[in-house]
Tab-separated table of C-alpha atoms in Angstrom:
chain	number	residue	atom	x	y	z
Q	5	MET	CA	103.992	34.633	119.935
Q	6	SER	CA	107.287	34.089	118.101
Q	7	HIS	CA	110.917	34.466	119.086
Q	8	PRO	CA	114.010	35.184	117.031
Q	9	GLU	CA	116.228	32.191	116.286
Q	10	SER	CA	119.081	31.488	118.673
Q	11	SER	CA	121.886	33.550	117.059
Q	12	THR	CA	122.172	36.897	118.832
Q	13	VAL	CA	122.090	40.141	116.866
Q	14	ARG	CA	122.633	43.491	118.556
Q	15	LEU	CA	120.819	46.258	116.739
Q	16	LYS	CA	119.827	49.612	118.195
Q	17	VAL	CA	116.131	50.121	117.444
Q	18	SER	CA	113.362	52.568	118.265
Q	19	PRO	CA	110.983	51.864	121.190
Q	20	GLU	CA	108.229	51.077	118.675
Q	21	VAL	CA	110.354	48.381	117.037
Q	22	ALA	CA	111.422	47.004	120.422
Q	23	ARG	CA	107.786	46.572	121.509
Q	24	ILE	CA	107.080	44.358	118.498
Q	25	VAL	CA	110.226	42.213	118.418
Q	26	LYS	CA	110.900	41.788	122.148
Q	27	PRO	CA	110.352	38.383	123.790
Q	28	GLY	CA	106.721	38.047	124.838
Q	29	ALA	CA	105.369	40.492	122.237
Q	30	PRO	CA	101.841	39.605	121.017
Q	31	ARG	CA	101.903	37.244	118.047
Q	32	ASP	CA	99.127	39.113	116.235
Q	33	ALA	CA	101.202	42.328	116.367
Q	34	GLN	CA	104.240	40.492	114.997
Q	35	LEU	CA	102.192	38.904	112.220
Q	36	ALA	CA	100.655	42.261	111.281
Q	37	ALA	CA	104.122	43.829	111.208
Q	38	ALA	CA	105.472	40.930	109.159
Q	39	ARG	CA	102.710	41.533	106.607
Q	40	GLY	CA	103.556	45.244	106.451
Q	41	ALA	CA	100.144	46.124	107.828
Q	42	LEU	CA	101.320	48.493	110.578
Q	43	PRO	CA	101.925	52.229	109.994
Q	44	LEU	CA	105.708	52.316	110.429
Q	45	ALA	CA	108.530	54.502	109.157
Q	46	GLY	CA	110.683	52.812	106.513
Q	47	LYS	CA	113.689	52.316	108.796
Q	48	ASP	CA	111.539	50.845	111.576
Q	49	LEU	CA	109.776	48.518	109.142
Q	50	LEU	CA	113.108	47.264	107.780
Q	51	ALA	CA	114.428	46.666	111.308
Q	52	ILE	CA	111.287	44.741	112.275
Q	53	LEU	CA	111.449	42.617	109.129
Q	54	PHE	CA	115.110	41.903	109.892
Q	55	PHE	CA	114.153	40.324	113.221
Q	56	LEU	CA	110.970	38.640	112.021
Q	57	CYS	CA	112.750	37.043	109.055
Q	58	ARG	CA	114.700	35.154	111.728
Q	59	SER	CA	111.595	34.169	113.694
Q	60	SER	CA	111.061	30.594	114.873
Q	61	ASP	CA	107.364	31.012	113.981
Q	62	ALA	CA	107.165	29.721	110.397
Q	63	GLU	CA	104.103	31.806	109.472
Q	64	VAL	CA	105.611	35.042	110.783
Q	65	LYS	CA	108.941	34.313	109.100
Q	66	LYS	CA	107.295	33.511	105.751
Q	67	ALA	CA	105.194	36.695	105.872
Q	68	ALA	CA	108.229	38.839	106.750
Q	69	VAL	CA	110.307	37.415	103.891
Q	70	LYS	CA	107.414	37.940	101.447
Q	71	THR	CA	106.923	41.557	102.559
Q	72	LEU	CA	110.622	42.300	102.301
Q	73	ARG	CA	110.769	40.943	98.755
Q	74	GLU	CA	107.690	42.890	97.662
Q	75	LEU	CA	108.328	46.154	99.509
Q	76	PRO	CA	108.371	49.109	97.063
Q	77	ALA	CA	111.850	50.374	96.219
Q	78	THR	CA	110.565	53.869	97.051
Q	79	ILE	CA	110.594	52.791	100.707
Q	80	LEU	CA	113.988	51.062	100.698
Q	81	SER	CA	116.059	53.329	98.433
Q	82	PRO	CA	115.832	56.446	100.667
Q	83	LEU	CA	117.145	54.367	103.581
Q	84	CYS	CA	120.443	53.961	101.741
Q	85	LYS	CA	121.023	57.695	102.191
Q	86	ASP	CA	120.980	57.220	105.972
Q	87	GLU	CA	124.647	56.793	106.963
Q	88	SER	CA	123.608	55.404	110.359
Q	89	LEU	CA	121.866	52.394	108.789
Q	90	HIS	CA	123.212	49.201	110.352
Q	91	PRO	CA	125.421	46.998	108.119
Q	92	GLN	CA	123.172	43.995	108.815
Q	93	LEU	CA	120.186	45.853	107.374
Q	94	LEU	CA	122.195	46.531	104.229
Q	95	GLU	CA	123.076	42.841	104.027
Q	96	LEU	CA	119.398	41.977	104.465
Q	97	MET	CA	118.495	44.150	101.467
Q	98	VAL	CA	121.193	42.475	99.375
Q	99	ARG	CA	119.997	38.977	100.229
Q	100	ALA	CA	116.312	39.769	99.673
Q	101	ARG	CA	116.449	42.242	96.773
Q	102	MET	CA	119.541	41.334	94.778
Q	103	ALA	CA	117.731	41.660	91.438
Q	104	ASP	CA	116.837	45.312	92.101
Q	105	VAL	CA	119.644	47.008	90.163
Q	106	ASP	CA	119.063	50.571	91.383
Q	107	LEU	CA	118.694	49.502	95.013
Q	108	MET	CA	121.870	47.422	94.859
Q	109	GLY	CA	123.672	50.394	93.325
Q	110	ALA	CA	122.657	52.462	96.353
Q	111	VAL	CA	123.684	49.730	98.819
Q	112	VAL	CA	127.150	49.446	97.253
Q	113	MET	CA	127.683	53.185	97.768
Q	114	HIS	CA	126.713	53.096	101.458
Q	115	PRO	CA	129.677	53.812	103.775
Q	116	ALA	CA	128.627	51.084	106.229
Q	117	VAL	CA	128.397	48.226	103.737
Q	118	THR	CA	130.754	45.407	104.724
Q	119	LEU	CA	133.236	43.487	102.594
Q	120	LYS	CA	131.294	40.324	103.422
Q	121	THR	CA	128.152	41.825	101.864
Q	122	LEU	CA	130.014	43.088	98.796
Q	123	LEU	CA	131.619	39.680	98.254
Q	124	TYR	CA	128.227	37.983	98.511
Q	125	LEU	CA	126.868	40.408	95.927
Q	126	ALA	CA	129.857	39.846	93.629
Q	127	GLN	CA	129.421	36.072	93.881
Q	128	LYS	CA	125.640	35.891	93.427
Q	129	ALA	CA	124.347	38.973	91.563
Q	130	GLY	CA	123.183	39.150	87.959
Q	131	ALA	CA	125.002	40.879	85.113
Q	132	ASP	CA	123.362	44.308	85.512
Q	133	VAL	CA	124.192	44.517	89.220
Q	134	LEU	CA	127.763	43.364	88.557
Q	135	GLU	CA	128.153	46.239	86.079
Q	136	ARG	CA	127.170	48.659	88.865
Q	137	LEU	CA	129.542	47.003	91.310
Q	138	ALA	CA	132.441	47.088	88.849
Q	139	GLY	CA	131.906	50.805	88.292
Q	140	HIS	CA	133.282	51.618	91.761
Q	141	GLN	CA	136.966	51.305	90.944
Q	142	ASN	CA	138.312	52.713	94.207
Q	143	MET	CA	136.482	49.956	96.061
Q	144	LEU	CA	137.938	47.325	93.723
Q	145	TYR	CA	141.493	48.683	94.201
Q	146	GLU	CA	141.126	48.414	97.967
Q	147	ASN	CA	139.402	44.994	97.867
Q	148	PRO	CA	140.809	42.962	94.952
Q	149	GLU	CA	139.035	39.860	96.255
Q	150	ILE	CA	135.816	41.406	94.920
Q	151	VAL	CA	137.321	41.267	91.424
Q	152	GLU	CA	138.099	37.564	91.877
Q	153	ALA	CA	134.516	36.970	93.083
Q	154	ILE	CA	133.141	38.666	89.957
Q	155	PHE	CA	135.394	36.476	87.790
Q	156	ALA	CA	133.956	33.366	89.505
Q	157	ASN	CA	130.329	34.486	89.074
Q	158	PRO	CA	128.722	32.594	86.140
Q	159	ALA	CA	126.455	35.604	85.493
Q	160	ALA	CA	129.389	37.941	84.807
Q	161	GLU	CA	129.621	38.767	81.120
Q	162	LYS	CA	132.956	38.232	79.394
Q	163	ALA	CA	133.158	41.874	78.329
Q	164	LEU	CA	132.990	42.990	81.969
Q	165	LYS	CA	135.525	40.394	83.090
Q	166	PHE	CA	137.956	41.377	80.332
Q	167	LYS	CA	137.569	45.007	81.427
Q	168	LEU	CA	138.638	43.977	84.941
Q	169	GLY	CA	141.658	42.072	83.645
Q	170	TRP	CA	140.316	38.551	83.336
Q	171	GLN	CA	142.064	36.161	80.959
Q	172	ASP	CA	140.073	33.492	79.158
Q	173	PRO	CA	141.590	30.129	80.212
Q	174	GLU	CA	141.161	28.878	76.631
Q	175	ASP	CA	143.169	31.803	75.255
Q	176	VAL	CA	145.849	31.360	77.908
Q	177	SER	CA	146.149	27.630	77.202
Q	178	LYS	CA	146.627	28.371	73.497
Q	179	GLN	CA	149.480	30.760	74.297
Q	180	GLU	CA	151.269	28.480	76.771
Q	181	PRO	CA	153.607	25.724	75.541
Q	182	PRO	CA	152.712	22.144	76.529
Q	183	GLN	CA	154.120	21.130	79.903
Q	184	GLU	CA	156.930	18.662	80.371
Q	185	ASP	CA	156.007	15.194	81.625
Q	186	GLY	CA	155.668	15.157	85.381
Q	187	GLU	CA	155.129	18.894	85.616
Q	188	SER	CA	152.130	19.724	87.792
Q	189	GLU	CA	149.407	21.967	86.406
Q	190	GLU	CA	147.956	24.797	88.474
Q	191	GLU	CA	144.209	24.901	88.864
Q	192	ALA	CA	142.683	27.666	86.725
Q	193	ASP	CA	140.388	28.703	89.523
Q	194	GLU	CA	143.071	28.902	92.238
Q	195	GLU	CA	142.304	31.701	94.657
Q	196	GLY	CA	144.704	34.617	94.930
Q	197	ARG	CA	147.504	34.196	97.444
Q	198	SER	CA	147.561	36.155	100.672
Q	199	GLN	CA	150.144	38.909	101.208
Q	200	ALA	CA	152.174	36.524	103.378
Q	201	GLU	CA	152.116	33.876	100.650
Q	202	ILE	CA	153.223	36.409	98.032
Q	203	GLU	CA	156.120	37.456	100.276
Q	204	ALA	CA	157.060	33.795	100.728
Q	205	LEU	CA	156.944	33.350	96.952
Q	206	MET	CA	159.255	36.357	96.505
Q	207	GLU	CA	161.697	35.025	99.099
Q	208	GLU	CA	161.773	31.638	97.369
Q	209	ALA	CA	162.201	33.305	93.970
Q	210	ASP	CA	165.042	35.416	95.363
Q	211	HIS	CA	166.877	32.245	96.387
Q	212	GLU	CA	166.357	30.887	92.883
Q	213	GLY	CA	167.680	34.094	91.327
Q	214	LEU	CA	164.368	35.107	89.734
Q	215	SER	CA	163.656	38.774	89.034
Q	216	LYS	CA	160.552	40.608	90.221
Q	217	TYR	CA	159.406	40.713	86.614
Q	218	GLN	CA	159.532	36.905	86.475
Q	219	ILE	CA	157.611	36.715	89.750
Q	220	ALA	CA	154.984	39.107	88.346
Q	221	LEU	CA	154.293	36.663	85.518
Q	222	GLU	CA	153.109	34.154	88.133
Q	223	LEU	CA	150.722	36.536	89.913
Q	224	LYS	CA	146.971	36.702	89.363
Q	225	VAL	CA	145.154	40.019	88.901
Q	226	ALA	CA	144.175	40.348	92.572
Q	227	GLU	CA	147.773	39.669	93.615
Q	228	LYS	CA	149.115	42.214	91.140
Q	229	ILE	CA	146.746	44.816	92.574
Q	230	LYS	CA	148.058	44.058	96.075
Q	231	MET	CA	151.648	44.475	94.924
Q	232	ALA	CA	150.789	47.662	93.020
Q	233	LEU	CA	149.239	49.116	96.179
Q	234	THR	CA	152.082	48.174	98.530
Q	235	GLY	CA	155.216	47.468	96.486
Q	236	ASP	CA	158.439	49.428	96.169
Q	237	LYS	CA	159.485	51.502	93.143
Q	238	GLU	CA	160.597	48.465	91.148
Q	239	TRP	CA	157.240	46.779	91.707
Q	240	ARG	CA	155.387	49.995	90.830
Q	241	THR	CA	157.351	50.276	87.572
Q	242	ILE	CA	156.537	46.674	86.648
Q	243	MET	CA	152.857	47.007	87.534
Q	244	MET	CA	152.468	50.281	85.641
Q	245	LYS	CA	153.444	48.363	82.492
Q	246	GLU	CA	150.535	45.947	83.006
Q	247	SER	CA	147.725	46.237	80.467
Q	248	ASN	CA	145.106	45.868	83.209
Q	249	LYS	CA	143.689	49.282	84.120
Q	250	LEU	CA	142.898	48.249	87.699
Q	251	VAL	CA	146.520	47.264	88.290
Q	252	GLN	CA	147.804	50.519	86.766
Q	253	ALA	CA	145.411	52.615	88.827
Q	254	ALA	CA	146.382	50.715	91.982
Q	255	VAL	CA	149.966	51.916	91.441
Q	256	MET	CA	148.672	55.491	91.621
Q	257	LYS	CA	147.045	54.616	94.964
Q	258	ASN	CA	150.345	53.410	96.418
Q	259	PRO	CA	151.186	55.851	99.254
Q	260	ARG	CA	154.891	55.676	98.361
Q	261	ILE	CA	154.518	56.807	94.752
Q	262	SER	CA	156.834	59.750	94.051
Q	263	ASP	CA	156.250	62.988	92.155
Q	264	GLY	CA	158.744	61.748	89.576
Q	265	GLU	CA	156.681	58.622	88.923
Q	266	VAL	CA	153.498	60.676	88.631
Q	267	LEU	CA	155.256	63.001	86.196
Q	268	MET	CA	156.342	60.017	84.099
Q	269	VAL	CA	152.705	58.870	83.844
Q	270	ALA	CA	151.625	62.396	82.878
Q	271	LYS	CA	154.349	62.559	80.200
Q	272	THR	CA	153.531	59.155	78.709
Q	273	ARG	CA	151.181	59.815	75.808
Q	274	THR	CA	149.739	56.300	75.974
Q	275	SER	CA	148.620	56.720	79.608
Q	276	SER	CA	144.916	55.913	79.905
Q	277	ASP	CA	142.090	58.366	80.510
Q	278	ASP	CA	141.669	56.876	83.996
Q	279	LEU	CA	145.286	57.544	84.993
Q	280	ILE	CA	145.184	61.127	83.708
Q	281	ARG	CA	141.893	61.672	85.527
Q	282	MET	CA	143.439	60.424	88.779
Q	283	ILE	CA	146.303	62.899	88.435
Q	284	LEU	CA	143.936	65.759	87.611
Q	285	LEU	CA	141.902	65.030	90.742
Q	286	ASN	CA	144.923	65.036	93.065
Q	287	LYS	CA	145.557	68.595	94.255
Q	288	ASP	CA	149.042	67.799	95.551
Q	289	TRP	CA	150.212	66.342	92.257
Q	290	VAL	CA	148.923	69.199	90.110
Q	291	LYS	CA	150.798	71.733	92.261
Q	292	ASN	CA	153.958	70.518	90.525
Q	293	TYR	CA	154.803	72.800	87.587
Q	294	GLU	CA	156.172	69.997	85.391
Q	295	VAL	CA	153.053	67.908	86.024
Q	296	LYS	CA	150.867	70.872	85.025
Q	297	LYS	CA	152.851	71.260	81.806
Q	298	ALA	CA	152.665	67.544	81.006
Q	299	LEU	CA	148.911	67.445	81.609
Q	300	LEU	CA	148.411	70.525	79.463
Q	301	VAL	CA	149.817	68.794	76.387
Q	302	HIS	CA	148.554	65.269	77.105
Q	303	PRO	CA	146.030	64.046	74.494
Q	304	LYS	CA	143.812	62.467	77.193
Q	305	THR	CA	143.438	65.693	79.208
Q	306	PRO	CA	140.011	67.238	78.477
Q	307	PRO	CA	140.519	70.725	76.922
Q	308	PRO	CA	138.611	72.555	79.714
Q	309	LYS	CA	141.014	70.989	82.242
Q	310	ALA	CA	144.041	71.781	80.077
Q	311	PHE	CA	143.054	75.452	79.711
Q	312	ARG	CA	143.361	76.086	83.449
Q	313	PHE	CA	147.093	75.261	83.351
Q	314	ILE	CA	147.955	77.730	80.577
Q	315	THR	CA	148.255	80.774	82.838
Q	316	TYR	CA	150.885	78.966	84.954
Q	317	LEU	CA	153.296	78.530	82.026
Q	318	SER	CA	156.546	80.459	81.919
Q	319	MET	CA	157.010	82.691	78.880
Q	320	LYS	CA	159.693	80.340	77.557
Q	321	ASP	CA	157.453	77.262	77.779
Q	322	LEU	CA	154.479	79.171	76.420
Q	323	LYS	CA	156.434	80.155	73.289
Q	324	GLU	CA	157.686	76.606	72.742
Q	325	LEU	CA	154.314	74.932	73.260
Q	326	ALA	CA	152.473	77.447	71.099
Q	327	LYS	CA	154.594	76.199	68.173
Q	328	SER	CA	154.154	72.512	68.961
Q	329	ARG	CA	152.373	70.309	66.441
Q	330	GLN	CA	151.764	67.534	68.963
Q	331	ILE	CA	149.038	69.467	70.775
Q	332	SER	CA	145.364	69.478	69.827
Q	333	SER	CA	144.301	72.481	67.761
Q	334	VAL	CA	141.906	73.638	70.499
Q	335	VAL	CA	144.657	73.790	73.127
Q	336	ALA	CA	147.183	75.212	70.631
Q	337	ASN	CA	144.811	78.078	69.782
Q	338	ALA	CA	144.366	78.845	73.483
Q	339	LEU	CA	148.148	78.869	73.941
Q	340	ARG	CA	148.627	81.289	71.047
Q	341	LYS	CA	145.964	83.620	72.428
Q	342	GLU	CA	147.656	83.601	75.833
Q	343	LEU	CA	151.014	84.321	74.181
Q	344	GLN	CA	149.610	87.263	72.212
Q	345	MET	CA	147.983	88.641	75.355
Q	346	ARG	CA	151.231	88.483	77.336
Q	347	ILE	CA	153.224	90.088	74.505
Q	348	LYS	CA	150.650	92.865	74.308
Q	349	LYS	CA	150.753	93.425	78.088
Q	350	SER	CA	154.543	93.601	78.087
Q	351	GLY	CA	154.421	96.148	75.276
Q	352	GLY	CA	156.447	93.892	73.004
């Protein structure tokens, strides 16, 4: 008979699982379960392996770990669709099956996955899994520390890190002038400051007469994302000028962003596909007539999306835009057809 190790874990399990993992359960039943030899539903098997992987019985523990690592993905993947799956079971899958790219992709999407688990994955996973993790931009905006963890992971490819806003220390050192004697050098791998530390930095900079733009030059990517998400209009304006797409998109997530700022993004022809997509997906923003008009003529707006705004145009704007040479030929043709149709309907 084996017992779980001393640390207590509270996990609601089925009666069948409880019979096998409870104190005093027969050792042969635990060993059979650890070897995957019992007819159990996938969720029950995972829960049992979770407890038996922590067993004080070395043979049971070894068998449970082996089974977990060899369990077919066809058993584990469907469990990720169960929103009631306990966060600790998701963490168990990450620790035991980190090389399984598709499974990790499903774990990352689970609503119960914890920041602790995501950070562990970002720190330890291979390149293919990191690509999956980096694809969930909303999660990265909300948890910029994951971006920093990816940067610190030796398995992260440079192309991915550049995409997330990483700067090669060698390139940065080439651009920076040599420091004066006695000037201390910051560690390249310094962790991002907390919100309180950033505020303290701003207060100190204010006393020294530094502008927010000058402060921004001192911030790392994760810190810039934090400021983009929470800062005032001046900070949002500064962060929108950043070349990093994550920082720009974080500005759009700031709850204080105004319709005027959104309109400015929609009117800026160099705005990225991601920013235009974010505006298109926000029903409140696209209710604004001027935003509709700006999206209609923006080169990054997909034509099918642009077409749906044509019927909202006033006759005056329709006539002007139909003559414009700055619009794609596909959209321009659709505008001219709409204009002809309205003229015909009005009897003109």
